[in-house]
């Protein structure tokens, strides 16, 4: 990584690209400054203060790049897209995005899983860029990867809920998985972790005194398809969509607040329908 003043210039070396393809993940990548990440955190927490009291719904943490202008700016930041283009090619869509938040000194975990399980995307070329808006140390519950596990293909995930996990559907890998060589991937505020959709990963509880906040952005090359019966939406962030496999999402920077909320409601609703259809392939949670 090169650093030019306070602006980080992102470019993976060939060795780093090779390491990603070999291991299924690579971290850390110095894309954003800590000051930029802290500003985005402030934006996120300002949005959270507008939400109704009580537990935060999944929809208030997913696909917010369709609702919040600053989140749209983030997912199409050219420094991040320069990295993604090295892995995915020049025509790039965002399929979804999620704020993964673990509150301080809590027991929530993320069980061993593969992102691909309920997305319904093929071929398996989706890459997640996990942007740290706070420090994700080992103590804070950073991600932990099983190197090379992306070469195992799609693994079975159980039909019963895993207690204490924040996984979608509370599912986890149900067949034998060797995690004896698992590697922690801590990232500092502003750094990015990259992982392949099939690499097995988890995270442990946040034992730190600060929130662990990551923004997971699901990037796909434009030729990827969704295999469900529901037509999905996506956001074009670089290049050209030559394939038309997805309905392109509205840009919140061109909408007023009411239209932003409606656009997000439509996009997230469609995503939930597709996600539920994929979950049904694995049976009903017991």
PDB file of C-alpha atoms in Angstrom:
ATOM      1  CA  UNK A   1       0.000   0.000   0.000  1.00  0.00           C
ATOM      2  CA  UNK A   2       1.169   3.533  -0.781  1.00  0.00           C
ATOM      3  CA  UNK A   3       0.311   6.468   1.435  1.00  0.00           C
ATOM      4  CA  UNK A   4       0.104  10.023   0.119  1.00  0.00           C
ATOM      5  CA  UNK A   5      -0.458  12.461   2.972  1.00  0.00           C
ATOM      6  CA  UNK A   6      -3.672  11.438   4.700  1.00  0.00           C
ATOM      7  CA  UNK A   7      -5.154   9.900   1.528  1.00  0.00           C
ATOM      8  CA  UNK A   8      -4.503   6.198   1.108  1.00  0.00           C
ATOM      9  CA  UNK A   9      -3.865   4.987  -2.444  1.00  0.00           C
ATOM     10  CA  UNK A  10      -5.061   1.407  -2.826  1.00  0.00           C
ATOM     11  CA  UNK A  11      -3.451  -1.129  -5.092  1.00  0.00           C
ATOM     12  CA  UNK A  12      -2.848  -4.792  -4.367  1.00  0.00           C
ATOM     13  CA  UNK A  13       0.479  -6.247  -5.434  1.00  0.00           C
ATOM     14  CA  UNK A  14       0.451  -9.395  -7.547  1.00  0.00           C
ATOM     15  CA  UNK A  15       1.626 -11.339  -4.490  1.00  0.00           C
ATOM     16  CA  UNK A  16      -1.369 -10.044  -2.527  1.00  0.00           C
ATOM     17  CA  UNK A  17      -3.781 -10.946  -5.331  1.00  0.00           C
ATOM     18  CA  UNK A  18      -2.216 -14.425  -5.435  1.00  0.00           C
ATOM     19  CA  UNK A  19      -2.586 -14.742  -1.645  1.00  0.00           C
ATOM     20  CA  UNK A  20      -6.284 -13.861  -1.902  1.00  0.00           C
ATOM     21  CA  UNK A  21      -6.876 -16.538  -4.540  1.00  0.00           C
ATOM     22  CA  UNK A  22      -4.827 -19.091  -2.593  1.00  0.00           C
ATOM     23  CA  UNK A  23      -6.346 -18.500   0.852  1.00  0.00           C
ATOM     24  CA  UNK A  24      -9.776 -17.110  -0.006  1.00  0.00           C
ATOM     25  CA  UNK A  25      -9.150 -13.905   1.954  1.00  0.00           C
ATOM     26  CA  UNK A  26      -6.661 -11.095   2.384  1.00  0.00           C
ATOM     27  CA  UNK A  27      -6.281  -8.548   5.186  1.00  0.00           C
ATOM     28  CA  UNK A  28      -5.560  -5.847   6.052  1.00  0.00           C
ATOM     29  CA  UNK A  29      -5.786  -3.500   3.087  1.00  0.00           C
ATOM     30  CA  UNK A  30      -5.109   0.192   3.781  1.00  0.00           C
ATOM     31  CA  UNK A  31      -7.856   1.887   1.780  1.00  0.00           C
ATOM     32  CA  UNK A  32      -9.265   4.613   4.047  1.00  0.00           C
ATOM     33  CA  UNK A  33      -7.813   6.825   6.744  1.00  0.00           C
ATOM     34  CA  UNK A  34      -8.994   6.435  10.353  1.00  0.00           C
ATOM     35  CA  UNK A  35     -10.482   9.936  10.134  1.00  0.00           C
ATOM     36  CA  UNK A  36     -12.652   8.980   7.159  1.00  0.00           C
ATOM     37  CA  UNK A  37     -13.849   5.820   8.880  1.00  0.00           C
ATOM     38  CA  UNK A  38     -14.682   7.710  12.070  1.00  0.00           C
ATOM     39  CA  UNK A  39     -16.712  10.225  10.038  1.00  0.00           C
ATOM     40  CA  UNK A  40     -18.714   7.390   8.441  1.00  0.00           C
ATOM     41  CA  UNK A  41     -19.250   5.888  11.884  1.00  0.00           C
ATOM     42  CA  UNK A  42     -20.650   9.232  13.049  1.00  0.00           C
ATOM     43  CA  UNK A  43     -22.984   9.233  10.035  1.00  0.00           C
ATOM     44  CA  UNK A  44     -24.140   5.707  10.834  1.00  0.00           C
ATOM     45  CA  UNK A  45     -24.761   6.486  14.487  1.00  0.00           C
ATOM     46  CA  UNK A  46     -26.669   9.635  13.530  1.00  0.00           C
ATOM     47  CA  UNK A  47     -28.899   7.454  11.338  1.00  0.00           C
ATOM     48  CA  UNK A  48     -29.343   4.969  14.196  1.00  0.00           C
ATOM     49  CA  UNK A  49     -30.613   7.787  16.423  1.00  0.00           C
ATOM     50  CA  UNK A  50     -33.478   8.369  13.960  1.00  0.00           C
ATOM     51  CA  UNK A  51     -34.736   4.781  14.326  1.00  0.00           C
ATOM     52  CA  UNK A  52     -37.605   3.793  16.655  1.00  0.00           C
ATOM     53  CA  UNK A  53     -36.626   2.611  20.160  1.00  0.00           C
ATOM     54  CA  UNK A  54     -36.031  -1.090  20.661  1.00  0.00           C
ATOM     55  CA  UNK A  55     -34.108  -3.766  18.757  1.00  0.00           C
ATOM     56  CA  UNK A  56     -32.722  -2.740  15.383  1.00  0.00           C
ATOM     57  CA  UNK A  57     -34.345  -4.590  12.481  1.00  0.00           C
ATOM     58  CA  UNK A  58     -32.255  -6.348   9.832  1.00  0.00           C
ATOM     59  CA  UNK A  59     -33.586  -3.915   7.250  1.00  0.00           C
ATOM     60  CA  UNK A  60     -32.062  -1.014   9.144  1.00  0.00           C
ATOM     61  CA  UNK A  61     -28.590  -2.494   8.640  1.00  0.00           C
ATOM     62  CA  UNK A  62     -28.828  -3.960   5.138  1.00  0.00           C
ATOM     63  CA  UNK A  63     -28.735  -2.295   1.730  1.00  0.00           C
ATOM     64  CA  UNK A  64     -28.391   1.148   3.272  1.00  0.00           C
ATOM     65  CA  UNK A  65     -26.291   2.232   0.278  1.00  0.00           C
ATOM     66  CA  UNK A  66     -29.676   2.495  -1.455  1.00  0.00           C
ATOM     67  CA  UNK A  67     -30.953   4.898   1.228  1.00  0.00           C
ATOM     68  CA  UNK A  68     -28.040   6.904   2.649  1.00  0.00           C
ATOM     69  CA  UNK A  69     -25.998   9.118   0.290  1.00  0.00           C
ATOM     70  CA  UNK A  70     -22.802   8.771   2.327  1.00  0.00           C
ATOM     71  CA  UNK A  71     -23.086   4.941   2.195  1.00  0.00           C
ATOM     72  CA  UNK A  72     -23.490   5.124  -1.586  1.00  0.00           C
ATOM     73  CA  UNK A  73     -20.364   7.295  -1.718  1.00  0.00           C
ATOM     74  CA  UNK A  74     -18.525   4.683   0.313  1.00  0.00           C
ATOM     75  CA  UNK A  75     -19.446   1.633  -1.793  1.00  0.00           C
ATOM     76  CA  UNK A  76     -18.298   3.378  -4.981  1.00  0.00           C
ATOM     77  CA  UNK A  77     -15.195   5.067  -3.604  1.00  0.00           C
ATOM     78  CA  UNK A  78     -12.641   4.726  -6.433  1.00  0.00           C
ATOM     79  CA  UNK A  79      -9.861   3.624  -4.067  1.00  0.00           C
ATOM     80  CA  UNK A  80     -11.929   0.630  -2.967  1.00  0.00           C
ATOM     81  CA  UNK A  81     -13.149  -0.089  -6.500  1.00  0.00           C
ATOM     82  CA  UNK A  82      -9.556  -0.093  -7.772  1.00  0.00           C
ATOM     83  CA  UNK A  83      -8.916  -3.027  -5.430  1.00  0.00           C
ATOM     84  CA  UNK A  84     -12.146  -4.795  -6.382  1.00  0.00           C
ATOM     85  CA  UNK A  85     -11.389  -4.414 -10.087  1.00  0.00           C
ATOM     86  CA  UNK A  86      -8.174  -6.368  -9.573  1.00  0.00           C
ATOM     87  CA  UNK A  87     -10.266  -9.278  -8.268  1.00  0.00           C
ATOM     88  CA  UNK A  88     -13.484  -8.981 -10.289  1.00  0.00           C
ATOM     89  CA  UNK A  89     -12.746  -7.132 -13.510  1.00  0.00           C
ATOM     90  CA  UNK A  90     -13.967  -3.741 -14.747  1.00  0.00           C
ATOM     91  CA  UNK A  91     -17.774  -4.140 -14.567  1.00  0.00           C
ATOM     92  CA  UNK A  92     -18.855  -4.269 -10.931  1.00  0.00           C
ATOM     93  CA  UNK A  93     -22.181  -4.380  -9.075  1.00  0.00           C
ATOM     94  CA  UNK A  94     -23.011  -4.231  -5.372  1.00  0.00           C
ATOM     95  CA  UNK A  95     -25.458  -7.044  -4.639  1.00  0.00           C
ATOM     96  CA  UNK A  96     -26.021  -6.057  -1.013  1.00  0.00           C
ATOM     97  CA  UNK A  97     -24.332  -4.378   1.936  1.00  0.00           C
ATOM     98  CA  UNK A  98     -24.606  -4.940   5.677  1.00  0.00           C
ATOM     99  CA  UNK A  99     -23.460  -3.149   8.814  1.00  0.00           C
ATOM    100  CA  UNK A 100     -22.159  -5.896  11.090  1.00  0.00           C
ATOM    101  CA  UNK A 101     -22.197  -4.515  14.632  1.00  0.00           C
ATOM    102  CA  UNK A 102     -21.255  -6.186  17.902  1.00  0.00           C
ATOM    103  CA  UNK A 103     -21.884  -4.105  20.958  1.00  0.00           C
ATOM    104  CA  UNK A 104     -19.076  -3.847  23.564  1.00  0.00           C
ATOM    105  CA  UNK A 105     -18.632  -6.638  26.093  1.00  0.00           C
ATOM    106  CA  UNK A 106     -21.353  -8.849  24.615  1.00  0.00           C
ATOM    107  CA  UNK A 107     -21.489 -12.578  23.890  1.00  0.00           C
ATOM    108  CA  UNK A 108     -22.755 -12.430  20.290  1.00  0.00           C
ATOM    109  CA  UNK A 109     -20.733 -14.539  17.859  1.00  0.00           C
ATOM    110  CA  UNK A 110     -20.781 -15.271  14.165  1.00  0.00           C
ATOM    111  CA  UNK A 111     -20.761 -19.044  13.680  1.00  0.00           C
ATOM    112  CA  UNK A 112     -18.678 -20.756  10.995  1.00  0.00           C
ATOM    113  CA  UNK A 113     -20.409 -20.166   7.671  1.00  0.00           C
ATOM    114  CA  UNK A 114     -20.002 -19.346   3.983  1.00  0.00           C
ATOM    115  CA  UNK A 115     -21.542 -16.163   2.596  1.00  0.00           C
ATOM    116  CA  UNK A 116     -22.619 -17.932  -0.601  1.00  0.00           C
ATOM    117  CA  UNK A 117     -25.100 -20.176   1.189  1.00  0.00           C
ATOM    118  CA  UNK A 118     -28.224 -18.030   0.944  1.00  0.00           C
ATOM    119  CA  UNK A 119     -27.296 -15.545  -1.786  1.00  0.00           C
ATOM    120  CA  UNK A 120     -28.180 -17.760  -4.743  1.00  0.00           C
ATOM    121  CA  UNK A 121     -25.475 -16.236  -6.949  1.00  0.00           C
ATOM    122  CA  UNK A 122     -23.516 -18.046  -9.639  1.00  0.00           C
ATOM    123  CA  UNK A 123     -20.777 -18.464 -10.564  1.00  0.00           C
ATOM    124  CA  UNK A 124     -19.189 -18.129  -7.111  1.00  0.00           C
ATOM    125  CA  UNK A 125     -17.296 -14.906  -7.809  1.00  0.00           C
ATOM    126  CA  UNK A 126     -18.757 -12.632  -5.132  1.00  0.00           C
ATOM    127  CA  UNK A 127     -16.154 -10.918  -2.930  1.00  0.00           C
ATOM    128  CA  UNK A 128     -16.941  -9.112   0.323  1.00  0.00           C
ATOM    129  CA  UNK A 129     -15.033  -5.976   1.258  1.00  0.00           C
ATOM    130  CA  UNK A 130     -15.398  -5.583   5.045  1.00  0.00           C
ATOM    131  CA  UNK A 131     -14.680  -1.941   5.911  1.00  0.00           C
ATOM    132  CA  UNK A 132     -13.755  -1.359   9.562  1.00  0.00           C
ATOM    133  CA  UNK A 133     -15.526   1.700  10.979  1.00  0.00           C
ATOM    134  CA  UNK A 134     -14.024   0.859  14.379  1.00  0.00           C
ATOM    135  CA  UNK A 135     -11.088  -1.297  15.343  1.00  0.00           C
ATOM    136  CA  UNK A 136     -11.783  -5.007  14.879  1.00  0.00           C
ATOM    137  CA  UNK A 137      -9.048  -6.517  17.023  1.00  0.00           C
ATOM    138  CA  UNK A 138      -8.936 -10.137  18.172  1.00  0.00           C
ATOM    139  CA  UNK A 139     -10.341  -8.936  21.500  1.00  0.00           C
ATOM    140  CA  UNK A 140     -13.161  -7.124  19.702  1.00  0.00           C
ATOM    141  CA  UNK A 141     -14.144 -10.220  17.707  1.00  0.00           C
ATOM    142  CA  UNK A 142     -12.474  -9.822  14.322  1.00  0.00           C
ATOM    143  CA  UNK A 143     -13.134 -12.348  11.589  1.00  0.00           C
ATOM    144  CA  UNK A 144     -11.338 -15.697  11.598  1.00  0.00           C
ATOM    145  CA  UNK A 145     -10.842 -17.606   8.342  1.00  0.00           C
ATOM    146  CA  UNK A 146     -10.128 -21.218   7.378  1.00  0.00           C
ATOM    147  CA  UNK A 147      -7.472 -20.721   4.655  1.00  0.00           C
ATOM    148  CA  UNK A 148      -8.219 -22.503   1.395  1.00  0.00           C
ATOM    149  CA  UNK A 149     -11.714 -23.551   2.438  1.00  0.00           C
ATOM    150  CA  UNK A 150     -13.190 -21.724  -0.578  1.00  0.00           C
ATOM    151  CA  UNK A 151     -11.879 -24.611  -2.687  1.00  0.00           C
ATOM    152  CA  UNK A 152     -14.200 -27.060  -0.876  1.00  0.00           C
ATOM    153  CA  UNK A 153     -17.246 -25.750  -2.718  1.00  0.00           C
ATOM    154  CA  UNK A 154     -20.613 -25.068  -1.119  1.00  0.00           C
ATOM    155  CA  UNK A 155     -20.806 -26.844   2.256  1.00  0.00           C
ATOM    156  CA  UNK A 156     -23.969 -27.978   4.007  1.00  0.00           C
ATOM    157  CA  UNK A 157     -25.419 -25.607   6.581  1.00  0.00           C
ATOM    158  CA  UNK A 158     -27.624 -26.935   9.368  1.00  0.00           C
ATOM    159  CA  UNK A 159     -31.385 -26.692   9.558  1.00  0.00           C
ATOM    160  CA  UNK A 160     -31.441 -25.653  13.217  1.00  0.00           C
ATOM    161  CA  UNK A 161     -30.539 -22.295  14.710  1.00  0.00           C
ATOM    162  CA  UNK A 162     -27.136 -21.805  16.333  1.00  0.00           C
ATOM    163  CA  UNK A 163     -27.581 -20.080  19.726  1.00  0.00           C
ATOM    164  CA  UNK A 164     -25.954 -16.688  20.154  1.00  0.00           C
ATOM    165  CA  UNK A 165     -24.945 -16.130  16.536  1.00  0.00           C
ATOM    166  CA  UNK A 166     -25.779 -13.079  14.451  1.00  0.00           C
ATOM    167  CA  UNK A 167     -25.670 -15.122  11.209  1.00  0.00           C
ATOM    168  CA  UNK A 168     -28.607 -14.627   8.893  1.00  0.00           C
ATOM    169  CA  UNK A 169     -31.061 -17.362   9.844  1.00  0.00           C
ATOM    170  CA  UNK A 170     -28.728 -18.345  12.709  1.00  0.00           C
ATOM    171  CA  UNK A 171     -27.348 -21.132  10.511  1.00  0.00           C
ATOM    172  CA  UNK A 172     -23.824 -22.535  10.502  1.00  0.00           C
ATOM    173  CA  UNK A 173     -21.771 -25.153   8.662  1.00  0.00           C
ATOM    174  CA  UNK A 174     -23.049 -28.592   9.668  1.00  0.00           C
ATOM    175  CA  UNK A 175     -20.514 -30.897   8.031  1.00  0.00           C
ATOM    176  CA  UNK A 176     -16.964 -31.551   9.282  1.00  0.00           C
ATOM    177  CA  UNK A 177     -14.646 -28.575   8.757  1.00  0.00           C
ATOM    178  CA  UNK A 178     -10.975 -28.453   9.693  1.00  0.00           C
ATOM    179  CA  UNK A 179     -10.408 -25.182  11.550  1.00  0.00           C
ATOM    180  CA  UNK A 180      -7.072 -26.181  13.119  1.00  0.00           C
ATOM    181  CA  UNK A 181      -5.248 -23.743  10.815  1.00  0.00           C
ATOM    182  CA  UNK A 182      -7.751 -20.911  11.208  1.00  0.00           C
ATOM    183  CA  UNK A 183      -6.271 -17.413  10.978  1.00  0.00           C
ATOM    184  CA  UNK A 184      -7.462 -14.252  12.731  1.00  0.00           C
ATOM    185  CA  UNK A 185      -7.771 -11.198  10.486  1.00  0.00           C
ATOM    186  CA  UNK A 186      -7.724  -8.114  12.728  1.00  0.00           C
ATOM    187  CA  UNK A 187      -8.244  -4.765  11.020  1.00  0.00           C
ATOM    188  CA  UNK A 188      -7.792  -1.243  12.325  1.00  0.00           C
ATOM    189  CA  UNK A 189     -10.213   1.617  11.829  1.00  0.00           C
ATOM    190  CA  UNK A 190     -10.287   2.450   8.104  1.00  0.00           C
ATOM    191  CA  UNK A 191      -8.692  -0.796   6.978  1.00  0.00           C
ATOM    192  CA  UNK A 192     -10.474  -3.355   4.801  1.00  0.00           C
ATOM    193  CA  UNK A 193     -10.629  -7.141   4.853  1.00  0.00           C
ATOM    194  CA  UNK A 194     -11.414  -9.043   1.623  1.00  0.00           C
ATOM    195  CA  UNK A 195     -12.947 -12.508   1.433  1.00  0.00           C
ATOM    196  CA  UNK A 196     -14.323 -14.909  -1.158  1.00  0.00           C
ATOM    197  CA  UNK A 197     -17.965 -15.944  -0.939  1.00  0.00           C
ATOM    198  CA  UNK A 198     -17.080 -19.600  -0.256  1.00  0.00           C
ATOM    199  CA  UNK A 199     -14.340 -19.164   2.358  1.00  0.00           C
ATOM    200  CA  UNK A 200     -15.449 -20.437   5.772  1.00  0.00           C
ATOM    201  CA  UNK A 201     -15.221 -17.816   8.496  1.00  0.00           C
ATOM    202  CA  UNK A 202     -16.519 -16.894  11.923  1.00  0.00           C
ATOM    203  CA  UNK A 203     -15.993 -14.297  14.614  1.00  0.00           C
ATOM    204  CA  UNK A 204     -15.886 -14.459  18.392  1.00  0.00           C
ATOM    205  CA  UNK A 205     -17.548 -12.235  21.025  1.00  0.00           C
ATOM    206  CA  UNK A 206     -16.617  -8.579  21.395  1.00  0.00           C
ATOM    207  CA  UNK A 207     -14.746  -8.345  24.694  1.00  0.00           C
ATOM    208  CA  UNK A 208     -13.586  -4.768  24.082  1.00  0.00           C
ATOM    209  CA  UNK A 209     -15.115  -1.578  25.481  1.00  0.00           C
ATOM    210  CA  UNK A 210     -16.090  -0.200  22.063  1.00  0.00           C
ATOM    211  CA  UNK A 211     -18.593  -1.213  19.408  1.00  0.00           C
ATOM    212  CA  UNK A 212     -17.140  -3.426  16.674  1.00  0.00           C
ATOM    213  CA  UNK A 213     -18.565  -1.946  13.469  1.00  0.00           C
ATOM    214  CA  UNK A 214     -17.889  -3.343  10.035  1.00  0.00           C
ATOM    215  CA  UNK A 215     -19.541  -2.480   6.721  1.00  0.00           C
ATOM    216  CA  UNK A 216     -19.655  -5.610   4.578  1.00  0.00           C
ATOM    217  CA  UNK A 217     -20.065  -4.768   0.874  1.00  0.00           C
ATOM    218  CA  UNK A 218     -20.935  -7.642  -1.473  1.00  0.00           C
ATOM    219  CA  UNK A 219     -19.310  -6.952  -4.837  1.00  0.00           C
ATOM    220  CA  UNK A 220     -19.987  -9.099  -7.906  1.00  0.00           C
ATOM    221  CA  UNK A 221     -18.876  -8.932 -11.543  1.00  0.00           C
ATOM    222  CA  UNK A 222     -21.766  -7.945 -13.800  1.00  0.00           C
ATOM    223  CA  UNK A 223     -21.929 -11.368 -15.493  1.00  0.00           C
ATOM    224  CA  UNK A 224     -22.963 -13.105 -12.231  1.00  0.00           C
ATOM    225  CA  UNK A 225     -26.586 -14.310 -12.114  1.00  0.00           C
ATOM    226  CA  UNK A 226     -29.103 -14.879  -9.335  1.00  0.00           C
ATOM    227  CA  UNK A 227     -30.620 -18.357  -9.464  1.00  0.00           C
ATOM    228  CA  UNK A 228     -33.905 -17.774  -7.653  1.00  0.00           C
ATOM    229  CA  UNK A 229     -37.364 -17.178  -9.067  1.00  0.00           C
ATOM    230  CA  UNK A 230     -37.367 -13.565  -7.823  1.00  0.00           C
ATOM    231  CA  UNK A 231     -35.592 -10.958  -9.932  1.00  0.00           C
ATOM    232  CA  UNK A 232     -33.073  -9.220  -7.694  1.00  0.00           C
ATOM    233  CA  UNK A 233     -31.782  -5.660  -7.630  1.00  0.00           C
ATOM    234  CA  UNK A 234     -28.197  -4.419  -7.532  1.00  0.00           C
ATOM    235  CA  UNK A 235     -26.206  -1.183  -7.790  1.00  0.00           C
ATOM    236  CA  UNK A 236     -23.826  -0.554 -10.670  1.00  0.00           C
ATOM    237  CA  UNK A 237     -20.697   1.064  -9.205  1.00  0.00           C
ATOM    238  CA  UNK A 238     -18.114   0.710 -11.984  1.00  0.00           C
ATOM    239  CA  UNK A 239     -18.076  -0.018 -15.687  1.00  0.00           C
ATOM    240  CA  UNK A 240     -21.048  -1.140 -17.768  1.00  0.00           C
ATOM    241  CA  UNK A 241     -23.868  -3.593 -17.092  1.00  0.00           C
ATOM    242  CA  UNK A 242     -23.822  -5.530 -20.374  1.00  0.00           C
ATOM    243  CA  UNK A 243     -25.951  -8.401 -19.058  1.00  0.00           C
ATOM    244  CA  UNK A 244     -29.065  -7.003 -17.378  1.00  0.00           C
ATOM    245  CA  UNK A 245     -29.306  -9.818 -14.837  1.00  0.00           C
ATOM    246  CA  UNK A 246     -30.450  -7.376 -12.129  1.00  0.00           C
ATOM    247  CA  UNK A 247     -32.753  -4.383 -11.881  1.00  0.00           C
ATOM    248  CA  UNK A 248     -30.498  -1.424 -11.155  1.00  0.00           C
ATOM    249  CA  UNK A 249     -31.162   0.396  -7.884  1.00  0.00           C
ATOM    250  CA  UNK A 250     -31.893   4.085  -7.421  1.00  0.00           C
ATOM    251  CA  UNK A 251     -29.108   6.475  -6.411  1.00  0.00           C
ATOM    252  CA  UNK A 252     -30.085   8.031  -3.044  1.00  0.00           C
ATOM    253  CA  UNK A 253     -28.024  11.120  -3.864  1.00  0.00           C
ATOM    254  CA  UNK A 254     -30.665  12.049  -6.461  1.00  0.00           C
ATOM    255  CA  UNK A 255     -33.697  11.548  -4.155  1.00  0.00           C
ATOM    256  CA  UNK A 256     -35.337  13.359  -1.263  1.00  0.00           C
ATOM    257  CA  UNK A 257     -35.600  11.670   2.138  1.00  0.00           C
ATOM    258  CA  UNK A 258     -39.027  10.165   1.501  1.00  0.00           C
ATOM    259  CA  UNK A 259     -38.020   8.713  -1.844  1.00  0.00           C
ATOM    260  CA  UNK A 260     -34.798   7.369  -0.327  1.00  0.00           C
ATOM    261  CA  UNK A 261     -36.788   5.459   2.294  1.00  0.00           C
ATOM    262  CA  UNK A 262     -39.176   4.072  -0.336  1.00  0.00           C
ATOM    263  CA  UNK A 263     -36.333   3.014  -2.633  1.00  0.00           C
ATOM    264  CA  UNK A 264     -34.662   1.207   0.253  1.00  0.00           C
ATOM    265  CA  UNK A 265     -37.918  -0.470   1.253  1.00  0.00           C
ATOM    266  CA  UNK A 266     -38.380  -1.834  -2.275  1.00  0.00           C
ATOM    267  CA  UNK A 267     -34.773  -2.988  -2.664  1.00  0.00           C
ATOM    268  CA  UNK A 268     -34.548  -4.598   0.758  1.00  0.00           C
ATOM    269  CA  UNK A 269     -37.959  -6.239   0.338  1.00  0.00           C
ATOM    270  CA  UNK A 270     -36.855  -7.855  -2.900  1.00  0.00           C
ATOM    271  CA  UNK A 271     -33.608  -8.989  -1.266  1.00  0.00           C
ATOM    272  CA  UNK A 272     -35.505 -10.553   1.645  1.00  0.00           C
ATOM    273  CA  UNK A 273     -37.770 -12.466  -0.753  1.00  0.00           C
ATOM    274  CA  UNK A 274     -34.763 -13.906  -2.553  1.00  0.00           C
ATOM    275  CA  UNK A 275     -32.970 -14.684   0.692  1.00  0.00           C
ATOM    276  CA  UNK A 276     -36.026 -16.476   2.108  1.00  0.00           C
ATOM    277  CA  UNK A 277     -36.327 -18.572  -1.048  1.00  0.00           C
ATOM    278  CA  UNK A 278     -32.697 -19.648  -0.741  1.00  0.00           C
ATOM    279  CA  UNK A 279     -33.165 -20.464   2.956  1.00  0.00           C
ATOM    280  CA  UNK A 280     -36.108 -22.696   2.097  1.00  0.00           C
ATOM    281  CA  UNK A 281     -33.684 -24.985   0.236  1.00  0.00           C
ATOM    282  CA  UNK A 282     -32.212 -25.875   3.639  1.00  0.00           C
ATOM    283  CA  UNK A 283     -35.501 -26.486   5.455  1.00  0.00           C
ATOM    284  CA  UNK A 284     -37.267 -24.569   8.193  1.00  0.00           C
ATOM    285  CA  UNK A 285     -35.300 -23.533  11.286  1.00  0.00           C
ATOM    286  CA  UNK A 286     -36.240 -25.810  14.189  1.00  0.00           C
TER     287      UNK A 286
END
